[in-house]
Amino acid sequence: MLMRTDPFREMDRIVQQLSGTSGTWSKPSVMPMDAYRQGDVYVIAFDLPGVSTEAIDIDVERNMLTVKAERRPTGKSDGVQMELSERPLGVFSRQVMLADTLDTEHIEADYDAGVLTLRIPIAERAKPRKISIGGEPGRRQISG
């Protein structure tokens, strides 16, 4: 049996359930994320503990990256009585505007230990490069 130590946590959970603040497809909850650059790759990591890979949807339209996920309740069998339920259920979503300098055609997605990690390479056209100067060496005189 679980012992509760915070009486207000249960009240917060009940208020959340009654007010409908858990996510739905029309009004999803926000998922936490980190974003950083690692060499020539832009990395975005989303926290999605307890979400199966089948319940994650990743879309890119133009430069808008959309990640949606749904955490469903675990199947309850006969004789199971819930003692404590604090993990949020419902739909989670996050939209991120990607820069034109990212190659959205080659995004890699990885899901491990409840973290969805997207790796987006920097586009070749955005990488620094040297420009050579063409033409003949020496001076030319213009007559007119």
Coordinates of N, CA and C in Angstrom, one line a residue:
M1 N 0.8 -1.2 0.0 CA 0.0 0.0 0.0 C 0.9 1.2 0.0
L2 N 0.5 2.3 -0.8 CA 1.2 3.5 -0.9 C 0.7 4.5 0.2
M3 N 1.6 5.2 0.8 CA 1.3 6.2 1.8 C 1.5 7.6 1.1
R4 N 0.5 8.4 1.2 CA 0.6 9.7 0.6 C 1.1 10.7 1.7
T5 N 2.1 11.5 1.2 CA 2.7 12.4 2.2 C 2.3 13.9 1.9
D6 N 1.7 14.2 0.7 CA 1.4 15.5 0.4 C -0.1 15.6 0.1
P7 N -0.9 16.1 1.1 CA -2.4 16.1 0.8 C -2.8 17.1 -0.3
F8 N -2.0 18.1 -0.6 CA -2.4 19.0 -1.6 C -2.2 18.5 -3.0
R9 N -1.3 17.5 -3.1 CA -1.0 17.0 -4.5 C -2.3 16.3 -5.0
E10 N -3.0 15.6 -4.1 CA -4.2 14.9 -4.5 C -5.3 15.9 -4.9
M11 N -5.3 17.0 -4.2 CA -6.3 18.1 -4.6 C -5.9 18.7 -6.0
D12 N -4.6 18.9 -6.2 CA -4.2 19.4 -7.5 C -4.6 18.4 -8.6
R13 N -4.4 17.1 -8.4 CA -4.8 16.2 -9.4 C -6.3 16.2 -9.7
I14 N -7.1 16.3 -8.6 CA -8.6 16.3 -8.8 C -9.0 17.6 -9.6
V15 N -8.4 18.7 -9.2 CA -8.7 20.0 -9.9 C -8.3 19.9 -11.4
Q16 N -7.2 19.2 -11.7 CA -6.7 19.1 -13.1 C -7.7 18.2 -13.8
Q17 N -8.2 17.1 -13.2 CA -9.1 16.2 -13.9 C -10.5 16.9 -14.1
L18 N -11.0 17.7 -13.1 CA -12.3 18.3 -13.2 C -12.2 19.5 -14.2
S19 N -11.1 20.2 -14.2 CA -11.0 21.4 -15.1 C -10.7 21.0 -16.6
G20 N -10.3 19.7 -16.8 CA -10.0 19.3 -18.1 C -8.7 19.8 -18.6
T21 N -7.7 20.0 -17.8 CA -6.4 20.5 -18.2 C -5.5 19.4 -18.8
S22 N -6.0 18.2 -18.7 CA -5.2 17.1 -19.4 C -5.4 17.3 -20.9
G23 N -4.4 16.9 -21.7 CA -4.4 17.2 -23.1 C -5.4 16.4 -23.9
T24 N -6.0 17.1 -24.9 CA -6.9 16.4 -25.9 C -6.3 16.8 -27.2
W25 N -6.8 16.1 -28.3 CA -6.3 16.5 -29.6 C -6.6 17.9 -30.0
S26 N -7.7 18.4 -29.5 CA -8.0 19.8 -29.9 C -7.3 20.8 -29.0
K27 N -6.9 20.4 -27.8 CA -6.2 21.3 -26.9 C -5.1 20.5 -26.1
P28 N -4.0 20.2 -26.8 CA -3.0 19.3 -26.2 C -2.2 20.1 -25.1
S29 N -1.6 19.3 -24.2 CA -0.7 19.9 -23.2 C 0.7 20.0 -23.9
V30 N 1.5 20.9 -23.3 CA 2.9 21.1 -23.9 C 3.8 20.1 -23.3
M31 N 4.8 19.6 -24.1 CA 5.8 18.7 -23.6 C 7.1 19.4 -23.4
P32 N 7.9 19.2 -22.4 CA 9.1 19.8 -22.2 C 10.2 19.4 -23.3
M33 N 11.1 20.3 -23.6 CA 12.1 20.0 -24.6 C 13.4 20.8 -24.4
D34 N 14.4 20.2 -25.0 CA 15.7 20.9 -25.0 C 16.1 21.0 -26.5
A35 N 16.9 22.1 -26.8 CA 17.3 22.2 -28.2 C 18.8 22.8 -28.1
Y36 N 19.6 22.2 -28.9 CA 21.0 22.6 -29.0 C 21.7 22.2 -30.3
R37 N 22.8 22.9 -30.6 CA 23.6 22.5 -31.8 C 24.8 21.7 -31.3
Q38 N 25.0 20.6 -32.1 CA 26.2 19.7 -31.8 C 26.9 19.5 -33.1
G39 N 28.0 20.3 -33.3 CA 28.7 20.3 -34.6 C 27.8 20.8 -35.7
D40 N 27.6 19.9 -36.7 CA 26.8 20.3 -37.9 C 25.4 19.7 -37.8
V41 N 25.0 19.4 -36.6 CA 23.6 18.9 -36.4 C 22.9 19.7 -35.3
Y42 N 21.6 20.0 -35.5 CA 20.8 20.6 -34.5 C 20.0 19.5 -33.9
V43 N 20.0 19.5 -32.5 CA 19.4 18.4 -31.8 C 18.2 18.9 -30.9
I44 N 17.1 18.3 -31.0 CA 15.9 18.6 -30.2 C 15.5 17.4 -29.4
A45 N 15.4 17.5 -28.1 CA 15.0 16.3 -27.3 C 13.7 16.7 -26.5
F46 N 12.7 15.8 -26.6 CA 11.4 15.9 -26.0 C 11.3 14.9 -24.9
D47 N 10.8 15.3 -23.7 CA 10.5 14.3 -22.7 C 9.1 13.7 -22.9
L48 N 9.0 12.4 -23.1 CA 7.8 11.7 -23.3 C 7.8 10.4 -22.6
P49 N 8.0 10.4 -21.2 CA 8.0 9.1 -20.5 C 6.7 8.4 -20.5
G50 N 6.7 7.1 -20.7 CA 5.5 6.3 -20.7 C 4.7 6.3 -22.0
V51 N 5.3 6.9 -23.0 CA 4.6 7.0 -24.3 C 5.2 5.9 -25.2
S52 N 4.3 5.1 -25.9 CA 4.9 4.1 -26.8 C 5.2 4.8 -28.2
T53 N 6.1 4.2 -28.9 CA 6.5 4.8 -30.2 C 5.3 4.9 -31.2
E54 N 4.3 4.0 -31.1 CA 3.2 4.0 -31.9 C 2.3 5.2 -31.7
A55 N 2.4 5.8 -30.5 CA 1.6 7.0 -30.1 C 2.3 8.3 -30.3
I56 N 3.4 8.3 -31.1 CA 4.1 9.5 -31.4 C 4.0 9.8 -32.8
D57 N 3.6 11.1 -33.2 CA 3.4 11.5 -34.5 C 4.4 12.7 -34.8
I58 N 5.2 12.6 -35.8 CA 6.2 13.7 -36.1 C 5.9 14.1 -37.5
D59 N 5.7 15.4 -37.7 CA 5.4 16.0 -39.1 C 6.3 17.2 -39.3
V60 N 6.7 17.4 -40.6 CA 7.3 18.6 -41.0 C 6.6 19.2 -42.2
E61 N 6.1 20.4 -42.1 CA 5.5 21.0 -43.2 C 6.2 22.4 -43.4
R62 N 6.8 22.5 -44.5 CA 7.7 23.7 -44.8 C 8.7 23.7 -43.7
N63 N 8.7 24.7 -42.8 CA 9.7 24.8 -41.8 C 9.1 24.6 -40.4
M64 N 7.9 24.1 -40.3 CA 7.2 23.9 -39.0 C 7.3 22.4 -38.7
L65 N 8.0 22.2 -37.6 CA 8.1 20.8 -37.0 C 7.0 20.6 -36.0
T66 N 6.2 19.6 -36.1 CA 5.1 19.3 -35.1 C 5.3 17.9 -34.5
V67 N 5.3 17.8 -33.2 CA 5.4 16.6 -32.5 C 4.2 16.4 -31.7
K68 N 3.4 15.3 -31.9 CA 2.3 15.0 -31.0 C 2.5 13.6 -30.4
A69 N 2.0 13.5 -29.2 CA 2.1 12.2 -28.5 C 0.9 12.0 -27.6
E70 N 0.6 10.8 -27.4 CA -0.6 10.5 -26.5 C -0.2 9.4 -25.5
R71 N -0.3 9.8 -24.2 CA -0.1 8.8 -23.1 C -1.5 8.3 -22.7
R72 N -1.7 7.0 -23.0 CA -3.0 6.4 -22.7 C -2.9 5.7 -21.3
P73 N -4.1 5.5 -20.7 CA -4.0 4.8 -19.4 C -3.7 3.3 -19.6
T74 N -3.0 2.7 -18.6 CA -2.7 1.3 -18.7 C -3.9 0.5 -18.6
G75 N -3.9 -0.6 -19.2 CA -5.1 -1.5 -19.1 C -5.3 -2.0 -17.7
K76 N -6.5 -1.8 -17.2 CA -6.8 -2.2 -15.9 C -7.5 -3.6 -16.0
S77 N -7.1 -4.5 -15.2 CA -7.7 -5.8 -15.1 C -8.6 -5.9 -13.9
D78 N -9.4 -6.9 -13.9 CA -10.4 -7.1 -12.8 C -9.6 -7.2 -11.5
G79 N -10.1 -6.7 -10.4 CA -9.5 -6.8 -9.1 C -8.5 -5.7 -8.8
V80 N -8.2 -4.8 -9.8 CA -7.2 -3.8 -9.6 C -7.9 -2.5 -9.1
Q81 N -7.5 -2.0 -8.0 CA -8.0 -0.7 -7.5 C -6.9 0.3 -7.4
M82 N -7.1 1.4 -8.2 CA -6.1 2.4 -8.2 C -6.0 3.1 -6.9
E83 N -4.8 3.2 -6.4 CA -4.5 3.8 -5.1 C -4.0 5.3 -5.3
L84 N -3.2 5.5 -6.4 CA -2.7 6.8 -6.6 C -2.4 7.0 -8.1
S85 N -2.9 8.1 -8.7 CA -2.7 8.3 -10.1 C -2.2 9.8 -10.3
E86 N -0.9 10.0 -10.5 CA -0.4 11.3 -10.6 C 0.2 11.6 -12.0
R87 N 0.5 10.5 -12.7 CA 1.1 10.7 -14.1 C 0.0 11.3 -15.0
P88 N 0.3 12.4 -15.7 CA -0.7 12.9 -16.6 C -0.9 12.1 -17.8
L89 N -2.2 12.0 -18.2 CA -2.6 11.2 -19.4 C -3.1 12.2 -20.4
G90 N -3.2 11.8 -21.6 CA -3.8 12.6 -22.6 C -2.8 12.9 -23.8
V91 N -3.0 14.0 -24.4 CA -2.3 14.4 -25.6 C -1.3 15.5 -25.3
F92 N -0.1 15.4 -25.8 CA 1.0 16.3 -25.7 C 1.4 16.8 -27.1
S93 N 1.7 18.1 -27.2 CA 2.1 18.6 -28.5 C 3.1 19.7 -28.4
R94 N 3.9 19.8 -29.4 CA 4.9 20.9 -29.5 C 5.2 21.3 -30.9
Q95 N 5.2 22.6 -31.2 CA 5.5 23.0 -32.6 C 6.8 23.9 -32.5
V96 N 7.7 23.6 -33.4 CA 8.9 24.3 -33.4 C 9.2 24.9 -34.9
M97 N 9.4 26.2 -35.0 CA 9.7 26.7 -36.3 C 11.2 26.5 -36.6
L98 N 11.5 25.8 -37.6 CA 12.9 25.5 -38.0 C 13.4 26.5 -38.9
A99 N 14.7 26.9 -38.8 CA 15.4 27.8 -39.7 C 15.5 27.3 -41.1
D100 N 15.7 28.2 -42.0 CA 15.9 27.7 -43.4 C 17.3 27.1 -43.6
T101 N 18.1 27.2 -42.6 CA 19.5 26.7 -42.7 C 19.5 25.2 -42.3
L102 N 18.4 24.6 -41.9 CA 18.3 23.2 -41.5 C 17.8 22.3 -42.7
D103 N 18.4 21.1 -42.8 CA 18.0 20.2 -43.9 C 16.8 19.3 -43.4
T104 N 15.6 19.8 -43.6 CA 14.4 19.0 -43.1 C 14.2 17.7 -43.8
E105 N 14.9 17.5 -44.9 CA 14.7 16.2 -45.7 C 15.5 15.1 -45.0
H106 N 16.4 15.3 -44.1 CA 17.2 14.3 -43.5 C 17.1 14.3 -42.0
I107 N 15.9 14.5 -41.4 CA 15.7 14.4 -40.0 C 15.8 13.0 -39.5
E108 N 16.5 12.7 -38.5 CA 16.6 11.4 -37.8 C 15.9 11.5 -36.5
A109 N 15.0 10.5 -36.2 CA 14.3 10.4 -34.9 C 14.7 9.2 -34.2
D110 N 14.9 9.3 -32.9 CA 15.4 8.2 -32.0 C 14.6 8.3 -30.7
Y111 N 14.1 7.2 -30.2 CA 13.3 7.2 -28.9 C 13.9 6.2 -28.0
D112 N 14.4 6.7 -26.8 CA 15.1 5.9 -25.9 C 14.8 6.4 -24.5
A113 N 14.4 5.5 -23.5 CA 14.2 5.9 -22.1 C 13.3 7.0 -21.9
G114 N 12.2 7.1 -22.8 CA 11.2 8.2 -22.6 C 11.6 9.5 -23.2
V115 N 12.7 9.5 -24.0 CA 13.2 10.8 -24.6 C 13.2 10.6 -26.1
L116 N 12.4 11.5 -26.8 CA 12.4 11.5 -28.3 C 13.5 12.5 -28.7
T117 N 14.5 12.0 -29.5 CA 15.6 12.9 -29.9 C 15.5 13.0 -31.4
L118 N 15.4 14.3 -31.9 CA 15.5 14.5 -33.3 C 16.8 15.2 -33.7
R119 N 17.4 14.7 -34.7 CA 18.7 15.2 -35.2 C 18.5 15.8 -36.6
I120 N 18.7 17.1 -36.7 CA 18.5 17.8 -38.0 C 19.8 18.3 -38.5
P121 N 20.3 17.8 -39.6 CA 21.6 18.4 -40.1 C 21.5 19.8 -40.6
I122 N 22.6 20.5 -40.4 CA 22.7 21.9 -41.0 C 22.8 21.7 -42.5
A123 N 22.0 22.5 -43.3 CA 22.1 22.3 -44.7 C 23.4 22.7 -45.3
E124 N 23.9 22.1 -46.4 CA 25.2 22.3 -47.0 C 25.3 23.8 -47.4
R125 N 24.2 24.4 -47.9 CA 24.2 25.8 -48.4 C 24.4 26.8 -47.2
A126 N 24.2 26.3 -46.0 CA 24.3 27.2 -44.8 C 25.7 27.1 -44.1
K127 N 26.5 26.1 -44.5 CA 27.8 25.9 -43.9 C 28.7 27.0 -44.5
P128 N 29.7 27.5 -43.7 CA 30.6 28.4 -44.2 C 31.5 27.8 -45.3
R129 N 31.9 28.6 -46.3 CA 32.7 28.1 -47.3 C 33.6 29.3 -47.9
K130 N 34.7 28.9 -48.5 CA 35.6 29.9 -49.1 C 35.1 30.2 -50.5
I131 N 35.2 31.5 -50.9 CA 34.9 31.9 -52.2 C 36.2 32.3 -52.9
S132 N 36.5 31.7 -54.0 CA 37.7 32.1 -54.7 C 37.4 33.2 -55.7
I133 N 38.4 34.0 -55.9 CA 38.3 35.2 -56.8 C 38.9 34.8 -58.1
G134 N 38.1 35.0 -59.1 CA 38.5 34.6 -60.5 C 39.0 35.8 -61.2
G135 N 39.5 35.6 -62.4 CA 40.0 36.7 -63.3 C 41.5 36.6 -63.5
E136 N 42.0 37.5 -64.3 CA 43.4 37.5 -64.6 C 44.2 38.3 -63.5
P137 N 45.4 37.8 -63.2 CA 46.2 38.5 -62.3 C 46.8 39.8 -63.0
G138 N 47.1 40.8 -62.3 CA 47.6 42.0 -62.9 C 46.5 43.0 -63.1
R139 N 47.0 44.2 -63.7 CA 46.1 45.3 -63.9 C 45.7 45.3 -65.4
R140 N 44.5 45.9 -65.6 CA 44.0 46.1 -67.0 C 43.7 47.6 -67.1
Q141 N 44.0 48.1 -68.3 CA 43.8 49.5 -68.5 C 42.6 49.7 -69.4
I142 N 41.7 50.6 -69.1 CA 40.5 50.8 -69.9 C 40.8 52.0 -70.8
S143 N 40.7 51.9 -72.0 CA 40.8 53.0 -72.9 C 39.5 53.5 -73.4
G144 N 39.4 54.7 -73.7 CA 38.1 55.1 -74.1 C 38.0 56.3 -74.9

